[in-house]
mmCIF file of C-alpha atoms in Angstrom:
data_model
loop_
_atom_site.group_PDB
_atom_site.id
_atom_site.type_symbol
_atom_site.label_atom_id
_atom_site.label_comp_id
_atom_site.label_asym_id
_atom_site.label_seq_id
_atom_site.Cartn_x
_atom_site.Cartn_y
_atom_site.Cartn_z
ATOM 1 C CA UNK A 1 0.000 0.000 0.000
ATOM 2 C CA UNK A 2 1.501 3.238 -0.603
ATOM 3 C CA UNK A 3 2.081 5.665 2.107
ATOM 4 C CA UNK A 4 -0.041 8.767 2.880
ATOM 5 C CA UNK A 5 1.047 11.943 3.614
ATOM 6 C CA UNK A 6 0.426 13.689 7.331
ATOM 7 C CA UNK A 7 0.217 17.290 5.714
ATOM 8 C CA UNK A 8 -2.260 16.441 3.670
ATOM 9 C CA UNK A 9 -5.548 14.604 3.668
ATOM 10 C CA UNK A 10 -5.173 11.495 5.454
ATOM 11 C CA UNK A 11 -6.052 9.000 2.851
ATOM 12 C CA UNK A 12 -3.712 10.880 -0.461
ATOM 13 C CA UNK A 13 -1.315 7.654 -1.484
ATOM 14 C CA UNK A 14 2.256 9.335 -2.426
ATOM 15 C CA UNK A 15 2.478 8.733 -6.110
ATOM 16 C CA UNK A 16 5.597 8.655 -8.564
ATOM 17 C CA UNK A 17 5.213 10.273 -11.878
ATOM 18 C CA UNK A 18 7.725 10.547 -15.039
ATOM 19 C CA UNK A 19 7.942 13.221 -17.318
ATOM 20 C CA UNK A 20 8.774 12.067 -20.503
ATOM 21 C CA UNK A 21 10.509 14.933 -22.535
ATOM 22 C CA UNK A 22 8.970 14.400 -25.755
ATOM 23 C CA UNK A 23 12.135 16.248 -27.395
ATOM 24 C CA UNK A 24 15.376 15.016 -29.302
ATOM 25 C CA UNK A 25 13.948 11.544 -30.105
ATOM 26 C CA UNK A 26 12.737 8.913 -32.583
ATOM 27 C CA UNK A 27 9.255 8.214 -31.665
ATOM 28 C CA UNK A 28 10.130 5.034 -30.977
ATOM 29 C CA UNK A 29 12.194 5.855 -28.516
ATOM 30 C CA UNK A 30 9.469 8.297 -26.868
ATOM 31 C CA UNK A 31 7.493 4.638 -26.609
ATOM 32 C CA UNK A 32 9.701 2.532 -25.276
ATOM 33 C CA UNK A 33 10.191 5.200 -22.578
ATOM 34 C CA UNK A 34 6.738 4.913 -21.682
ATOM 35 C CA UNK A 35 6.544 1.022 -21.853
ATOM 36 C CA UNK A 36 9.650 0.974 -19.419
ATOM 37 C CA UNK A 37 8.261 3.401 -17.294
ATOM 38 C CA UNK A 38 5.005 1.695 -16.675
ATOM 39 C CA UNK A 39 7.097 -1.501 -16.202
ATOM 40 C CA UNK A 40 9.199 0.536 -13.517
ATOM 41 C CA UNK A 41 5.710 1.341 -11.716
ATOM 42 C CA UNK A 42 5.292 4.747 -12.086
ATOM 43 C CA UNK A 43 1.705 6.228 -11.221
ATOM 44 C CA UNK A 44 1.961 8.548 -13.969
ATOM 45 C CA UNK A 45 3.335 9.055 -17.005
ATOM 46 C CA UNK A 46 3.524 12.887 -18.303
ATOM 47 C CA UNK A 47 4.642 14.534 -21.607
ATOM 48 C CA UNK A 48 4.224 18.480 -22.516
ATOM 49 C CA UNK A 49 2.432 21.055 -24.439
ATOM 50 C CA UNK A 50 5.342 22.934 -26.298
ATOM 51 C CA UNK A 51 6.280 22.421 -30.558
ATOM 52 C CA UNK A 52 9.849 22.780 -30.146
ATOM 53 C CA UNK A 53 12.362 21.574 -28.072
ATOM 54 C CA UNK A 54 12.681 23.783 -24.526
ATOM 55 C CA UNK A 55 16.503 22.752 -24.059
ATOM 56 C CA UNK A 56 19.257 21.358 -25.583
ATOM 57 C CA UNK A 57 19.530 21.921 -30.014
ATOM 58 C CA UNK A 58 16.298 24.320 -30.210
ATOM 59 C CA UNK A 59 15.714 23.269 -33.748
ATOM 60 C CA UNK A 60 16.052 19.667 -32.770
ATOM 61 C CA UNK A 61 13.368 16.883 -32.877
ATOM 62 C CA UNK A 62 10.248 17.242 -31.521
ATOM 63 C CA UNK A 63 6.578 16.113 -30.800
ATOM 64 C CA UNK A 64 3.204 17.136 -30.551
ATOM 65 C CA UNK A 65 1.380 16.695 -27.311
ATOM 66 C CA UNK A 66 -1.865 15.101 -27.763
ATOM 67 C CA UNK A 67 -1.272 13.741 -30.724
ATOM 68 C CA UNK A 68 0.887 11.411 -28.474
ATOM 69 C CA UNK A 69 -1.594 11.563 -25.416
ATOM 70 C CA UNK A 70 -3.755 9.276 -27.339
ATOM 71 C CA UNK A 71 -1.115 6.606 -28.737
ATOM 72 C CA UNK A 72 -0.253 6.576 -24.973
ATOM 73 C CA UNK A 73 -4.214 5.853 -24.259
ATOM 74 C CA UNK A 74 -3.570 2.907 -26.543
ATOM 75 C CA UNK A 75 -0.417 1.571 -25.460
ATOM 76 C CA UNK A 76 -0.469 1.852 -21.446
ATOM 77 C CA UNK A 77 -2.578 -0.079 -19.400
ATOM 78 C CA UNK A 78 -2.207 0.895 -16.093
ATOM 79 C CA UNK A 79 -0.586 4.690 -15.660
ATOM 80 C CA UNK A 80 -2.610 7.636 -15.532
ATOM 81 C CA UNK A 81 -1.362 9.665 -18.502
ATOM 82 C CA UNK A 82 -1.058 13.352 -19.520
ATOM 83 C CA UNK A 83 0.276 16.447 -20.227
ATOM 84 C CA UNK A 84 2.405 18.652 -17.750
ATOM 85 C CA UNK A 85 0.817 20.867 -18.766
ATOM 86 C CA UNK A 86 -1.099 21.529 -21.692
ATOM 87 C CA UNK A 87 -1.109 25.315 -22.994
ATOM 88 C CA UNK A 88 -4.605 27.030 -22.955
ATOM 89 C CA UNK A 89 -3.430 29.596 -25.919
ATOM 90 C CA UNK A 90 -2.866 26.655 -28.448
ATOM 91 C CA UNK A 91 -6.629 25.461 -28.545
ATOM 92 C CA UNK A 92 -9.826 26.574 -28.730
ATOM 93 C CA UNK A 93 -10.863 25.502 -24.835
ATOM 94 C CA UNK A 94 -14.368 23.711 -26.143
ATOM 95 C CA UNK A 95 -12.037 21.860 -28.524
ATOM 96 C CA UNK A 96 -9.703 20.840 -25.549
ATOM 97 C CA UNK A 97 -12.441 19.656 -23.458
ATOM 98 C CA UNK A 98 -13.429 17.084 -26.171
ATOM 99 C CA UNK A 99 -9.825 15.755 -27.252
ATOM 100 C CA UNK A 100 -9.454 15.185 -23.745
ATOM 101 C CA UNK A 101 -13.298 13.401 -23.208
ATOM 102 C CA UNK A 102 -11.966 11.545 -26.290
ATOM 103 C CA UNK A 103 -8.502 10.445 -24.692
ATOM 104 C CA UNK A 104 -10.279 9.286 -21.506
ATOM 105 C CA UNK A 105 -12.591 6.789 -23.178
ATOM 106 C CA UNK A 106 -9.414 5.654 -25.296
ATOM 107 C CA UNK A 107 -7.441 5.150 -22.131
ATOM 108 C CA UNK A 108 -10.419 3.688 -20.003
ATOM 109 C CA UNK A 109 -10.708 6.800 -17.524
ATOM 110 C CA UNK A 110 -6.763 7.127 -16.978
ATOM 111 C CA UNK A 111 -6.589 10.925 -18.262
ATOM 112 C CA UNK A 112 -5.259 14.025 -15.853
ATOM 113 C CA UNK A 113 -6.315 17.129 -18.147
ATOM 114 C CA UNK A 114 -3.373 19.204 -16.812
ATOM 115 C CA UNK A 115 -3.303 22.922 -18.352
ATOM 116 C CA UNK A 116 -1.463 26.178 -17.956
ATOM 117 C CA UNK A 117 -1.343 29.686 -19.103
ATOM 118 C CA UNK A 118 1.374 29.385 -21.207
ATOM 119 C CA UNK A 119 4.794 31.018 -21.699
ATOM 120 C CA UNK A 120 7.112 29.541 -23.847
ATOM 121 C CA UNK A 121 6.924 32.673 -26.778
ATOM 122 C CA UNK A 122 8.718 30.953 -29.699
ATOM 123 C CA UNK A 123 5.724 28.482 -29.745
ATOM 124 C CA UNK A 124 3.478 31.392 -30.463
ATOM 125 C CA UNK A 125 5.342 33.314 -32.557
ATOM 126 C CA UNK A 126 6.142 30.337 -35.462
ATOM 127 C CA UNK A 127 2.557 28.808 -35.147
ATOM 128 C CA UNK A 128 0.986 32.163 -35.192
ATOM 129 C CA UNK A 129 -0.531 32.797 -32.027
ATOM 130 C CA UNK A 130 -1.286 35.427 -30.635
ATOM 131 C CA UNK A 131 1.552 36.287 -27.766
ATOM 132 C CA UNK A 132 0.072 39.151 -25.352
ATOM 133 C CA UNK A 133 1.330 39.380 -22.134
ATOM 134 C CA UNK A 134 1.111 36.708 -19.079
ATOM 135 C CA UNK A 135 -1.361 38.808 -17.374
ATOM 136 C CA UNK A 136 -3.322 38.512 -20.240
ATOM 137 C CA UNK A 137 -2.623 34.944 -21.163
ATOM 138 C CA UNK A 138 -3.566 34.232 -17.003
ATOM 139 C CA UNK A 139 -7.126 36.067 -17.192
ATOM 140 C CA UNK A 140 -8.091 33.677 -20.803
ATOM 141 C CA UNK A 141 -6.739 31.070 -18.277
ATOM 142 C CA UNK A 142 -9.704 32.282 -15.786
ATOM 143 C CA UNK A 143 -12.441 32.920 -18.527
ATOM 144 C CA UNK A 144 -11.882 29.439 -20.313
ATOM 145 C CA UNK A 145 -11.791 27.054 -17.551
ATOM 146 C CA UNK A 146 -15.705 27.313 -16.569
ATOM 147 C CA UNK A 147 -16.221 26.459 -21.004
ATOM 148 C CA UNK A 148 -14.079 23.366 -20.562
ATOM 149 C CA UNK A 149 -15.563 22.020 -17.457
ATOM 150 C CA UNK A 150 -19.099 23.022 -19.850
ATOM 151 C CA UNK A 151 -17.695 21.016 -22.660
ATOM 152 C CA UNK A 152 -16.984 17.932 -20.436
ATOM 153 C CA UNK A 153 -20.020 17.898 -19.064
ATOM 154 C CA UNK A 154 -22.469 18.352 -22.247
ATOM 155 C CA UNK A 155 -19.769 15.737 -24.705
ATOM 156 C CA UNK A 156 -21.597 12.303 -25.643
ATOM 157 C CA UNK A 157 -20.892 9.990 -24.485
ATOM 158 C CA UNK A 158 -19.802 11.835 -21.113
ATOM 159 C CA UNK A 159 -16.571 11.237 -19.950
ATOM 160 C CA UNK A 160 -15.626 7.718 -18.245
ATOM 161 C CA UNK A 161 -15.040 9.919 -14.895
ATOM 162 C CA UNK A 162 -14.831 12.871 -13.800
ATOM 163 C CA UNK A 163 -11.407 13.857 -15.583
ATOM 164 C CA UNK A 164 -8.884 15.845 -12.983
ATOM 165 C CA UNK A 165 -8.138 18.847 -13.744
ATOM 166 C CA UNK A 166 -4.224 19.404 -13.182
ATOM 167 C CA UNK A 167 -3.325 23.402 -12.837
ATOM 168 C CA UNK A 168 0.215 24.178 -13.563
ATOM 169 C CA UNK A 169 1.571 27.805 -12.163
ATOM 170 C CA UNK A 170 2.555 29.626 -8.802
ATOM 171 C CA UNK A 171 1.350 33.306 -9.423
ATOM 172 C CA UNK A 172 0.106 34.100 -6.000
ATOM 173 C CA UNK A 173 -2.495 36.269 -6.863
ATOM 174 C CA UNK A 174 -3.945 35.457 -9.936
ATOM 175 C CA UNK A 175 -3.191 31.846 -11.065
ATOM 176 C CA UNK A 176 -3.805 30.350 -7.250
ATOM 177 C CA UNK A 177 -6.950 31.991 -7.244
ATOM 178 C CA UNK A 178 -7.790 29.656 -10.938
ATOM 179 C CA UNK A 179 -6.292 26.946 -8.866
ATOM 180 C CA UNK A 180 -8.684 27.426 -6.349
ATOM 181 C CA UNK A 181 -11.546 27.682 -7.992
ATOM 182 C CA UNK A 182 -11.051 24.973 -10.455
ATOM 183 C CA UNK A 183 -8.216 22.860 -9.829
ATOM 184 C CA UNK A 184 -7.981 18.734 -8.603
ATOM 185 C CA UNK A 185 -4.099 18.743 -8.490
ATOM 186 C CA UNK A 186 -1.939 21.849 -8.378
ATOM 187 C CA UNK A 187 1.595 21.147 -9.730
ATOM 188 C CA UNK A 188 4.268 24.067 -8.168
ATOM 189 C CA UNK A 189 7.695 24.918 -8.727
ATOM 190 C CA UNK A 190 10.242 25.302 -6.313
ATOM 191 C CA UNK A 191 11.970 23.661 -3.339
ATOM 192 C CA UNK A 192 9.838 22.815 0.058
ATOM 193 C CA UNK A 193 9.523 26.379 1.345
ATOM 194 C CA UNK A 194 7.994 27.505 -1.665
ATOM 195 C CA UNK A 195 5.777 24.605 -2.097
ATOM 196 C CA UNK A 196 4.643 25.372 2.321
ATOM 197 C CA UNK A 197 4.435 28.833 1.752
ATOM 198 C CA UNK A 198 2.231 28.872 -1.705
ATOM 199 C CA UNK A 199 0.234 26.323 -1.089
ATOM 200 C CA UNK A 200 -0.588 28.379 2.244
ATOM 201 C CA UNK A 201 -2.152 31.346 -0.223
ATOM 202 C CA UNK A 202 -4.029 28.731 -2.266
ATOM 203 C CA UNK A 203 -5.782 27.704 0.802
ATOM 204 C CA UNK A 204 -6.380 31.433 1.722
ATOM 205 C CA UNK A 205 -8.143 31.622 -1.926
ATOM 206 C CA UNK A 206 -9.753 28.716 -1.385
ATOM 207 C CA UNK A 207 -11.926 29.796 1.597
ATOM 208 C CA UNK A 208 -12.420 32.967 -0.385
ATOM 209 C CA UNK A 209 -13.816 30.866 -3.139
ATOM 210 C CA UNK A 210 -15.421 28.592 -0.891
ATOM 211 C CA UNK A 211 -13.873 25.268 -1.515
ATOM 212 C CA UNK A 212 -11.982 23.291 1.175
ATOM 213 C CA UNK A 213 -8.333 23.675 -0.959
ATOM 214 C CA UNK A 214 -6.345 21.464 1.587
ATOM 215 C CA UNK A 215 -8.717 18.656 1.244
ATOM 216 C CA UNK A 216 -9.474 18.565 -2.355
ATOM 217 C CA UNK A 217 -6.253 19.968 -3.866
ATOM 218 C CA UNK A 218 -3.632 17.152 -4.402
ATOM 219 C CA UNK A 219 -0.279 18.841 -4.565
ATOM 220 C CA UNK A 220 1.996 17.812 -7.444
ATOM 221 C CA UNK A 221 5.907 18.717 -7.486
ATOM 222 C CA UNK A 222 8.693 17.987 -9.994
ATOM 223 C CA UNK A 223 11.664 16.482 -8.127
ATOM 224 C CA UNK A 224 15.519 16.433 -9.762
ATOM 225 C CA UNK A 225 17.444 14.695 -6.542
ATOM 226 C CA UNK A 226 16.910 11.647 -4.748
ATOM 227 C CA UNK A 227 14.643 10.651 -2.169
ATOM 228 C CA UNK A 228 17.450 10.542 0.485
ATOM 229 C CA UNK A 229 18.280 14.514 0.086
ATOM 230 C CA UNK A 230 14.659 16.041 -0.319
ATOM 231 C CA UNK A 231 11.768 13.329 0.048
ATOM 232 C CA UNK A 232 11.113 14.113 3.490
ATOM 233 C CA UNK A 233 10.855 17.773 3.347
ATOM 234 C CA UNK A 234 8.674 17.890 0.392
ATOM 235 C CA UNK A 235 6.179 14.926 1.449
ATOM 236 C CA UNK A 236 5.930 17.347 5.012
ATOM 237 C CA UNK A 237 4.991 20.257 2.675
ATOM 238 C CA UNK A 238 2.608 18.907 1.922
ATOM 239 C CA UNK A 239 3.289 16.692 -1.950
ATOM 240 C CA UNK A 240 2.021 13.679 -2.803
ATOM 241 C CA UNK A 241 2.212 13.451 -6.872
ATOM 242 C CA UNK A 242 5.956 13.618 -6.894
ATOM 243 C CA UNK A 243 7.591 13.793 -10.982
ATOM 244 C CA UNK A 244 10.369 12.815 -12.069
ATOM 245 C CA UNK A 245 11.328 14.713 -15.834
ATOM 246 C CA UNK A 246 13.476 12.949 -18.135
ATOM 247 C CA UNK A 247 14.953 13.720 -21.512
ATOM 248 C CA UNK A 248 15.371 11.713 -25.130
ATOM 249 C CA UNK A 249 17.273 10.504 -26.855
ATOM 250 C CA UNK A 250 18.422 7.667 -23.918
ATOM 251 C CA UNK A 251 15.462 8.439 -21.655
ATOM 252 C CA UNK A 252 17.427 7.614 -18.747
ATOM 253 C CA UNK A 253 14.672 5.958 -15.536
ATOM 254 C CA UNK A 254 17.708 5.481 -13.267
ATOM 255 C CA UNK A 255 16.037 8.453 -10.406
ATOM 256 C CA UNK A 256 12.667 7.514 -11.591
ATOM 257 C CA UNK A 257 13.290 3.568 -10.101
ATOM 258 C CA UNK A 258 14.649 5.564 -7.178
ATOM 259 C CA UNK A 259 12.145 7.589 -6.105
ATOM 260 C CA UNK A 260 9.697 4.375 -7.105
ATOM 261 C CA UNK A 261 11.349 2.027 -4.623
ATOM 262 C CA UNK A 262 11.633 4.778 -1.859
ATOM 263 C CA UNK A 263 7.415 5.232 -2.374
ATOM 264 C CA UNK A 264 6.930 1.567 -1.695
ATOM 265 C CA UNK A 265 9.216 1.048 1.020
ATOM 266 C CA UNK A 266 6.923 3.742 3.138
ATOM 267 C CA UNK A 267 3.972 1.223 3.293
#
């Protein structure tokens, strides 16, 4: 059984997630990261919303997001699958809502719908988006996230479950508040102090908003060391979806295993 966390609600398992960079690889490489990786017994298997590679050669290979999402609803069995995190600029948000009602029936109800703001500008400029500014890309954020909940709920057939809704984003005044309001798992960036103090403001805008933050937010980190040097400070922050990212072409589990066999020695 996998352990729970004391921070947070009493019953949240601590889950292991990869990240799997979908950048500077054959796609056949992409897939037999995410074979291994289910294999390895991750929880969750991530890739992300971007056109062009965010490090390493920028004009290098490179994949689109949900494109894959759904060969990964075919191929995986177990893992919960998805996108850390999908951009709200690139897609009409009624449109989003249904490729992602579509994915969840493909994968048999395994879909997080993780989605962001956006930021990454040389996506928009070569595919001809429209740029603006973050406040601005933040408050389309705010106004599309009541039409894709709409979308979900209206599609036939409906989805398998009700899909989670991941929000990716630490801006303490504007994107917390989205989190808030709409949000099942809240992924932040940072080290433990950031994660304690932020996650103390989405609670604030969570009783402003009226939902119960702490008890129905999961909190979702990405982690770069090994359980020894920073599991315990993050788990008493208060994470429990814990992600590991790694990059093509070698996709290279090694922490991944790590951080796998540290979650099930807790139970």
């Amino acid at each position: 059984m996998s352990p729970t966390n004391p921070a947070n609600t009493p019953d949240r398992p601590i889950r292991i997630g990869v990240q799997i960079q979908p950048q500077h690889a054959d796609y056949s490489q992409i897939r037999d990261a995410v074979l291994r990786s289910e294999d390895a017994g991750v929880d969750v298997i991530f890739n992300w919303d971007h056109f062009y590679p965010l490090s390493g050669d920028p004009a290098g290979k490179h994949f689109e997001c949900w494109t894959m999402l759904g060969a990964w609803a075919e191929q995986t069995e177990r893992v919960e699958i998805g996108a850390l995190v999908s951009c709200n600029s690139y897609r009409n948000p009624d449109l989003l809502a249904d490729m992602a009602r579509t994915v969840d029936h493909m994968s048999g109800g395994r879909l997080i719908l993780g989605i962001g703001a956006g930021w990454f500008e040389k996506d928009y400029d070569q595919f001809g988006y429209e740029f603006g500014t973050a406040g601005s890309r933040i408050a389309k954020l705010a106004q599309d996230m009541p039409r894709i909940r709409e979308r979900l709920a209206v599609g036939n057939p409906r989805p398998t479950r009700e899909i989670p809704i991941m929000i990716g984003g630490g801006g303490e005044k504007k994107t917390l508040r989205i989190v808030a309001e709409h949000a099942d798992v809240w992924h932040s960036f940072g080290d433990a102090e950031t994660l304690r103090r932020k996650s103390g403001i989405l609670d604030e805008h969570g009783a402003a908003v009226g939902r119960d933050t702490g008890a129905l937010v999961e909190r979702s980190v990405g982690v770069g060391a090994p359980p020894s040097e920073v599991a315990d400070e993050i788990v008493a922050a208060g994470a429990t979806l814990l992600t590991v990212s790694t990059g093509g072409p070698d996709y290279d589990l090694s922490l991944v295993k790590d951080w796998v066999a540290w979650r099930d020695a807790q139970g």
